[in-house]
mmCIF file of C-alpha atoms in Angstrom:
data_model
loop_
_atom_site.group_PDB
_atom_site.id
_atom_site.type_symbol
_atom_site.label_atom_id
_atom_site.label_comp_id
_atom_site.label_asym_id
_atom_site.label_seq_id
_atom_site.Cartn_x
_atom_site.Cartn_y
_atom_site.Cartn_z
ATOM 1 C CA UNK Z 1 21.799 81.492 122.943
ATOM 2 C CA UNK Z 2 22.449 83.241 126.219
ATOM 3 C CA UNK Z 3 20.980 80.276 128.061
ATOM 4 C CA UNK Z 4 23.270 77.878 126.160
ATOM 5 C CA UNK Z 5 26.344 79.945 127.051
ATOM 6 C CA UNK Z 6 25.296 79.989 130.692
ATOM 7 C CA UNK Z 7 24.881 76.182 130.694
ATOM 8 C CA UNK Z 8 28.239 75.649 129.103
ATOM 9 C CA UNK Z 9 29.906 78.026 131.589
ATOM 10 C CA UNK Z 10 28.142 76.226 134.466
ATOM 11 C CA UNK Z 11 29.290 72.838 133.123
ATOM 12 C CA UNK Z 12 32.896 73.963 132.788
ATOM 13 C CA UNK Z 13 32.858 75.413 136.247
ATOM 14 C CA UNK Z 14 31.461 72.186 137.701
ATOM 15 C CA UNK Z 15 34.163 70.202 135.928
ATOM 16 C CA UNK Z 16 36.858 72.533 137.217
ATOM 17 C CA UNK Z 17 35.794 71.903 140.803
ATOM 18 C CA UNK Z 18 35.058 68.182 140.481
ATOM 19 C CA UNK Z 19 36.802 65.955 142.978
ATOM 20 C CA UNK Z 20 39.059 63.586 141.057
ATOM 21 C CA UNK Z 21 39.353 61.280 144.110
ATOM 22 C CA UNK Z 22 35.591 60.894 144.526
ATOM 23 C CA UNK Z 23 34.543 57.224 145.054
ATOM 24 C CA UNK Z 24 30.833 56.955 144.468
ATOM 25 C CA UNK Z 25 30.648 53.339 145.746
ATOM 26 C CA UNK Z 26 32.386 54.270 148.965
ATOM 27 C CA UNK Z 27 30.169 57.324 149.497
ATOM 28 C CA UNK Z 28 27.055 55.271 148.972
ATOM 29 C CA UNK Z 29 28.194 52.451 151.223
ATOM 30 C CA UNK Z 30 28.829 54.942 154.039
ATOM 31 C CA UNK Z 31 25.513 56.755 153.602
ATOM 32 C CA UNK Z 32 27.202 60.023 152.586
ATOM 33 C CA UNK Z 33 25.177 62.922 151.276
ATOM 34 C CA UNK Z 34 26.381 65.124 148.413
ATOM 35 C CA UNK Z 35 28.909 66.755 150.741
ATOM 36 C CA UNK Z 36 30.347 63.448 151.914
ATOM 37 C CA UNK Z 37 28.732 63.980 155.311
ATOM 38 C CA UNK Z 38 26.043 62.368 157.431
ATOM 39 C CA UNK Z 39 24.284 62.743 160.774
ATOM 40 C CA UNK Z 40 25.670 61.250 164.005
ATOM 41 C CA UNK Z 41 24.943 61.828 167.683
ATOM 42 C CA UNK Z 42 27.723 63.161 169.885
ATOM 43 C CA UNK Z 43 27.731 62.354 173.545
ATOM 44 C CA UNK Z 44 29.623 64.421 176.140
ATOM 45 C CA UNK Z 45 30.383 62.343 179.182
ATOM 46 C CA UNK Z 46 29.995 64.215 182.464
ATOM 47 C CA UNK Z 47 30.247 63.195 186.108
ATOM 48 C CA UNK Z 48 26.989 61.649 187.292
ATOM 49 C CA UNK Z 49 25.171 62.167 190.557
ATOM 50 C CA UNK Z 50 26.507 58.998 192.155
ATOM 51 C CA UNK Z 51 30.294 59.184 192.417
ATOM 52 C CA UNK Z 52 30.682 57.961 195.976
ATOM 53 C CA UNK Z 53 31.597 54.327 195.110
ATOM 54 C CA UNK Z 54 34.588 52.820 196.923
ATOM 55 C CA UNK Z 55 37.803 52.521 194.880
ATOM 56 C CA UNK Z 56 37.270 48.867 193.989
ATOM 57 C CA UNK Z 57 33.653 49.382 192.803
ATOM 58 C CA UNK Z 58 34.682 52.436 190.803
ATOM 59 C CA UNK Z 59 37.469 50.470 189.128
ATOM 60 C CA UNK Z 60 35.052 47.623 188.242
ATOM 61 C CA UNK Z 61 32.594 50.138 186.833
ATOM 62 C CA UNK Z 62 35.374 51.690 184.746
ATOM 63 C CA UNK Z 63 36.381 48.268 183.349
ATOM 64 C CA UNK Z 64 32.719 47.477 182.494
ATOM 65 C CA UNK Z 65 32.394 50.947 180.892
ATOM 66 C CA UNK Z 66 35.468 50.224 178.687
ATOM 67 C CA UNK Z 67 34.123 46.791 177.760
ATOM 68 C CA UNK Z 68 30.821 48.391 176.740
ATOM 69 C CA UNK Z 69 32.771 50.910 174.583
ATOM 70 C CA UNK Z 70 34.519 48.021 172.813
ATOM 71 C CA UNK Z 71 31.271 46.154 172.319
ATOM 72 C CA UNK Z 72 29.548 49.182 170.777
ATOM 73 C CA UNK Z 73 32.519 49.895 168.535
ATOM 74 C CA UNK Z 74 32.646 46.286 167.306
ATOM 75 C CA UNK Z 75 28.959 46.522 166.441
ATOM 76 C CA UNK Z 76 29.650 49.721 164.438
ATOM 77 C CA UNK Z 77 27.347 51.727 166.661
ATOM 78 C CA UNK Z 78 30.152 53.818 168.270
ATOM 79 C CA UNK Z 79 32.631 55.339 165.839
ATOM 80 C CA UNK Z 80 34.675 57.415 168.252
ATOM 81 C CA UNK Z 81 35.308 57.419 171.973
ATOM 82 C CA UNK Z 82 37.891 58.806 174.277
ATOM 83 C CA UNK Z 83 38.580 60.694 177.495
ATOM 84 C CA UNK Z 84 39.218 64.390 177.736
ATOM 85 C CA UNK Z 85 42.291 65.671 179.428
ATOM 86 C CA UNK Z 86 41.599 67.623 182.689
ATOM 87 C CA UNK Z 87 39.440 70.632 181.782
ATOM 88 C CA UNK Z 88 37.525 73.489 183.415
ATOM 89 C CA UNK Z 89 34.130 72.093 182.231
ATOM 90 C CA UNK Z 90 34.806 68.790 184.021
ATOM 91 C CA UNK Z 91 33.989 66.855 180.820
ATOM 92 C CA UNK Z 92 35.097 63.274 181.174
ATOM 93 C CA UNK Z 93 34.897 61.984 177.561
ATOM 94 C CA UNK Z 94 33.267 61.990 174.198
ATOM 95 C CA UNK Z 95 31.431 59.446 172.125
ATOM 96 C CA UNK Z 96 30.196 59.723 168.565
ATOM 97 C CA UNK Z 97 27.382 57.301 167.859
ATOM 98 C CA UNK Z 98 26.684 56.148 164.282
ATOM 99 C CA UNK Z 99 22.935 56.731 164.631
ATOM 100 C CA UNK Z 100 20.645 59.315 163.194
ATOM 101 C CA UNK Z 101 18.634 60.294 166.280
ATOM 102 C CA UNK Z 102 19.198 61.235 169.889
ATOM 103 C CA UNK Z 103 16.551 58.601 170.897
ATOM 104 C CA UNK Z 104 18.681 55.867 169.302
ATOM 105 C CA UNK Z 105 21.808 57.107 171.044
ATOM 106 C CA UNK Z 106 19.973 57.320 174.384
ATOM 107 C CA UNK Z 107 19.129 53.590 174.138
ATOM 108 C CA UNK Z 108 22.852 52.857 173.514
ATOM 109 C CA UNK Z 109 23.966 54.942 176.518
ATOM 110 C CA UNK Z 110 21.578 53.019 178.736
ATOM 111 C CA UNK Z 111 23.746 49.916 178.114
ATOM 112 C CA UNK Z 112 26.717 51.533 179.841
ATOM 113 C CA UNK Z 113 27.291 50.210 183.400
ATOM 114 C CA UNK Z 114 28.709 53.570 184.576
ATOM 115 C CA UNK Z 115 25.597 55.347 183.346
ATOM 116 C CA UNK Z 116 23.358 52.755 185.017
ATOM 117 C CA UNK Z 117 25.270 53.256 188.271
ATOM 118 C CA UNK Z 118 25.032 57.023 188.003
ATOM 119 C CA UNK Z 119 28.784 57.421 187.968
ATOM 120 C CA UNK Z 120 28.567 59.113 184.570
ATOM 121 C CA UNK Z 121 25.876 60.905 182.606
ATOM 122 C CA UNK Z 122 25.783 61.856 178.934
ATOM 123 C CA UNK Z 123 24.594 64.926 177.121
ATOM 124 C CA UNK Z 124 23.485 63.918 173.592
ATOM 125 C CA UNK Z 125 23.729 66.352 170.677
ATOM 126 C CA UNK Z 126 22.994 65.670 166.947
ATOM 127 C CA UNK Z 127 26.199 66.238 164.913
ATOM 128 C CA UNK Z 128 26.959 66.464 161.232
ATOM 129 C CA UNK Z 129 30.347 65.090 160.195
ATOM 130 C CA UNK Z 130 32.355 63.209 157.595
ATOM 131 C CA UNK Z 131 30.637 59.934 156.487
ATOM 132 C CA UNK Z 132 34.099 58.299 156.587
ATOM 133 C CA UNK Z 133 34.264 58.506 160.378
ATOM 134 C CA UNK Z 134 33.223 54.869 160.895
ATOM 135 C CA UNK Z 135 36.395 53.844 159.084
ATOM 136 C CA UNK Z 136 38.462 55.009 162.068
ATOM 137 C CA UNK Z 137 37.839 51.824 164.014
ATOM 138 C CA UNK Z 138 39.357 49.579 161.342
ATOM 139 C CA UNK Z 139 42.487 51.734 161.215
ATOM 140 C CA UNK Z 140 42.652 51.960 165.013
ATOM 141 C CA UNK Z 141 42.804 48.166 165.289
ATOM 142 C CA UNK Z 142 45.998 48.256 163.157
ATOM 143 C CA UNK Z 143 47.519 50.873 165.440
ATOM 144 C CA UNK Z 144 46.430 49.476 168.809
#
Protein backbone atom coordinates (compact mmCIF):
# COMPACT_ATOMS: atom_id res chain seq x y z
CA UNK A 1 0.00 0.00 0.00
CA UNK A 2 2.85 2.36 0.85
CA UNK A 3 4.35 1.70 -2.60
CA UNK A 4 1.03 2.48 -4.29
CA UNK A 5 0.72 5.78 -2.40
CA UNK A 6 4.27 6.68 -3.41
CA UNK A 7 3.54 5.92 -7.08
CA UNK A 8 0.34 7.99 -7.02
CA UNK A 9 2.17 10.89 -5.37
CA UNK A 10 4.98 10.65 -7.91
CA UNK A 11 2.47 10.60 -10.79
CA UNK A 12 0.66 13.65 -9.46
CA UNK A 13 3.94 15.49 -8.98
CA UNK A 14 4.99 14.68 -12.54
CA UNK A 15 1.66 15.93 -13.89
CA UNK A 16 1.96 19.13 -11.87
CA UNK A 17 5.31 19.91 -13.48
CA UNK A 18 4.46 18.73 -17.02
CA UNK A 19 5.09 21.26 -19.76
CA UNK A 20 1.77 22.01 -21.44
CA UNK A 21 3.57 23.52 -24.46
CA UNK A 22 5.73 20.44 -25.11
CA UNK A 23 5.76 19.43 -28.79
CA UNK A 24 7.10 15.89 -29.07
CA UNK A 25 7.31 16.00 -32.88
CA UNK A 26 9.34 19.21 -32.80
CA UNK A 27 11.63 17.85 -30.08
CA UNK A 28 12.29 14.68 -32.06
CA UNK A 29 12.85 16.53 -35.34
CA UNK A 30 15.48 18.72 -33.64
CA UNK A 31 17.23 15.81 -31.93
CA UNK A 32 16.38 17.10 -28.46
CA UNK A 33 17.05 15.03 -25.37
CA UNK A 34 14.63 14.84 -22.44
CA UNK A 35 15.66 18.36 -21.39
CA UNK A 36 15.08 19.86 -24.84
CA UNK A 37 18.84 20.19 -25.30
CA UNK A 38 21.56 18.75 -27.53
CA UNK A 39 25.29 18.93 -28.14
CA UNK A 40 26.87 21.56 -30.39
CA UNK A 41 30.43 22.81 -30.84
CA UNK A 42 31.17 26.43 -30.04
CA UNK A 43 34.04 28.20 -31.79
CA UNK A 44 35.71 31.28 -30.42
CA UNK A 45 37.36 33.24 -33.23
CA UNK A 46 40.70 34.75 -32.33
CA UNK A 47 43.34 36.66 -34.27
CA UNK A 48 45.54 34.28 -36.23
CA UNK A 49 49.32 34.35 -36.66
CA UNK A 50 49.17 35.97 -40.11
CA UNK A 51 47.53 39.39 -39.85
CA UNK A 52 49.94 41.38 -41.97
CA UNK A 53 47.90 41.38 -45.19
CA UNK A 54 47.46 44.67 -47.01
CA UNK A 55 44.10 46.39 -46.62
CA UNK A 56 42.71 45.12 -49.94
CA UNK A 57 43.67 41.50 -49.25
CA UNK A 58 42.29 41.69 -45.71
CA UNK A 59 39.01 43.04 -47.07
CA UNK A 60 38.77 40.24 -49.65
CA UNK A 61 39.45 37.66 -46.95
CA UNK A 62 36.72 39.20 -44.80
CA UNK A 63 34.22 39.02 -47.68
CA UNK A 64 35.16 35.39 -48.34
CA UNK A 65 34.87 34.67 -44.59
CA UNK A 66 31.32 36.14 -44.56
CA UNK A 67 30.36 34.17 -47.68
CA UNK A 68 31.56 30.99 -45.97
CA UNK A 69 29.44 31.82 -42.91
CA UNK A 70 26.36 32.21 -45.14
CA UNK A 71 27.12 28.94 -46.92
CA UNK A 72 27.49 26.99 -43.66
CA UNK A 73 24.31 28.57 -42.26
CA UNK A 74 22.33 27.70 -45.40
CA UNK A 75 23.50 24.10 -45.10
CA UNK A 76 22.35 24.04 -41.45
CA UNK A 77 25.86 23.35 -40.17
CA UNK A 78 26.26 26.75 -38.53
CA UNK A 79 23.41 27.89 -36.31
CA UNK A 80 24.88 31.04 -34.85
CA UNK A 81 27.67 33.41 -35.83
CA UNK A 82 28.61 36.94 -35.03
CA UNK A 83 31.39 39.31 -34.06
CA UNK A 84 32.21 40.36 -30.54
CA UNK A 85 32.39 43.99 -29.63
CA UNK A 86 35.91 45.18 -28.64
CA UNK A 87 37.02 43.21 -25.58
CA UNK A 88 40.07 42.63 -23.37
CA UNK A 89 40.42 39.01 -24.52
CA UNK A 90 40.73 40.13 -28.18
CA UNK A 91 38.03 37.64 -29.18
CA UNK A 92 36.82 38.39 -32.69
CA UNK A 93 33.65 36.32 -32.97
CA UNK A 94 31.66 33.25 -32.12
CA UNK A 95 30.25 30.34 -34.10
CA UNK A 96 28.00 27.57 -32.90
CA UNK A 97 28.20 24.54 -35.17
CA UNK A 98 25.32 22.05 -35.32
CA UNK A 99 27.64 19.07 -35.04
CA UNK A 100 28.26 16.63 -32.21
CA UNK A 101 32.07 16.52 -32.20
CA UNK A 102 35.02 18.88 -32.23
CA UNK A 103 36.49 16.85 -35.12
CA UNK A 104 33.41 17.58 -37.28
CA UNK A 105 33.62 21.29 -36.40
CA UNK A 106 37.35 21.37 -37.20
CA UNK A 107 36.63 20.14 -40.74
CA UNK A 108 34.09 22.96 -41.15
CA UNK A 109 36.50 25.61 -39.85
CA UNK A 110 39.05 24.47 -42.43
CA UNK A 111 36.68 25.72 -45.17
CA UNK A 112 37.02 29.32 -43.95
CA UNK A 113 39.34 31.42 -46.16
CA UNK A 114 40.39 33.58 -43.19
CA UNK A 115 41.41 30.46 -41.26
CA UNK A 116 43.28 29.08 -44.30
CA UNK A 117 45.14 32.39 -44.65
CA UNK A 118 46.01 32.44 -40.94
CA UNK A 119 44.16 35.71 -40.38
CA UNK A 120 41.87 34.00 -37.85
CA UNK A 121 42.06 30.89 -35.72
CA UNK A 122 39.32 29.11 -33.82
CA UNK A 123 39.20 27.51 -30.41
CA UNK A 124 36.61 24.70 -30.48
CA UNK A 125 34.66 23.70 -27.37
CA UNK A 126 31.79 21.18 -27.00
CA UNK A 127 28.66 22.98 -25.81
CA UNK A 128 25.24 21.83 -24.57
CA UNK A 129 22.34 24.11 -25.48
CA UNK A 130 18.72 24.33 -26.54
CA UNK A 131 17.84 22.02 -29.42
CA UNK A 132 15.77 24.87 -30.91
CA UNK A 133 18.89 26.90 -31.69
CA UNK A 134 18.92 25.89 -35.40
CA UNK A 135 15.55 27.63 -35.76
CA UNK A 136 17.27 31.00 -35.35
CA UNK A 137 18.39 31.09 -38.99
CA UNK A 138 14.85 30.85 -40.36
CA UNK A 139 13.75 33.71 -38.12
CA UNK A 140 16.83 35.78 -38.89
CA UNK A 141 16.03 35.66 -42.63
CA UNK A 142 12.68 37.34 -41.85
CA UNK A 143 14.45 40.05 -39.90
CA UNK A 144 17.44 40.66 -42.19
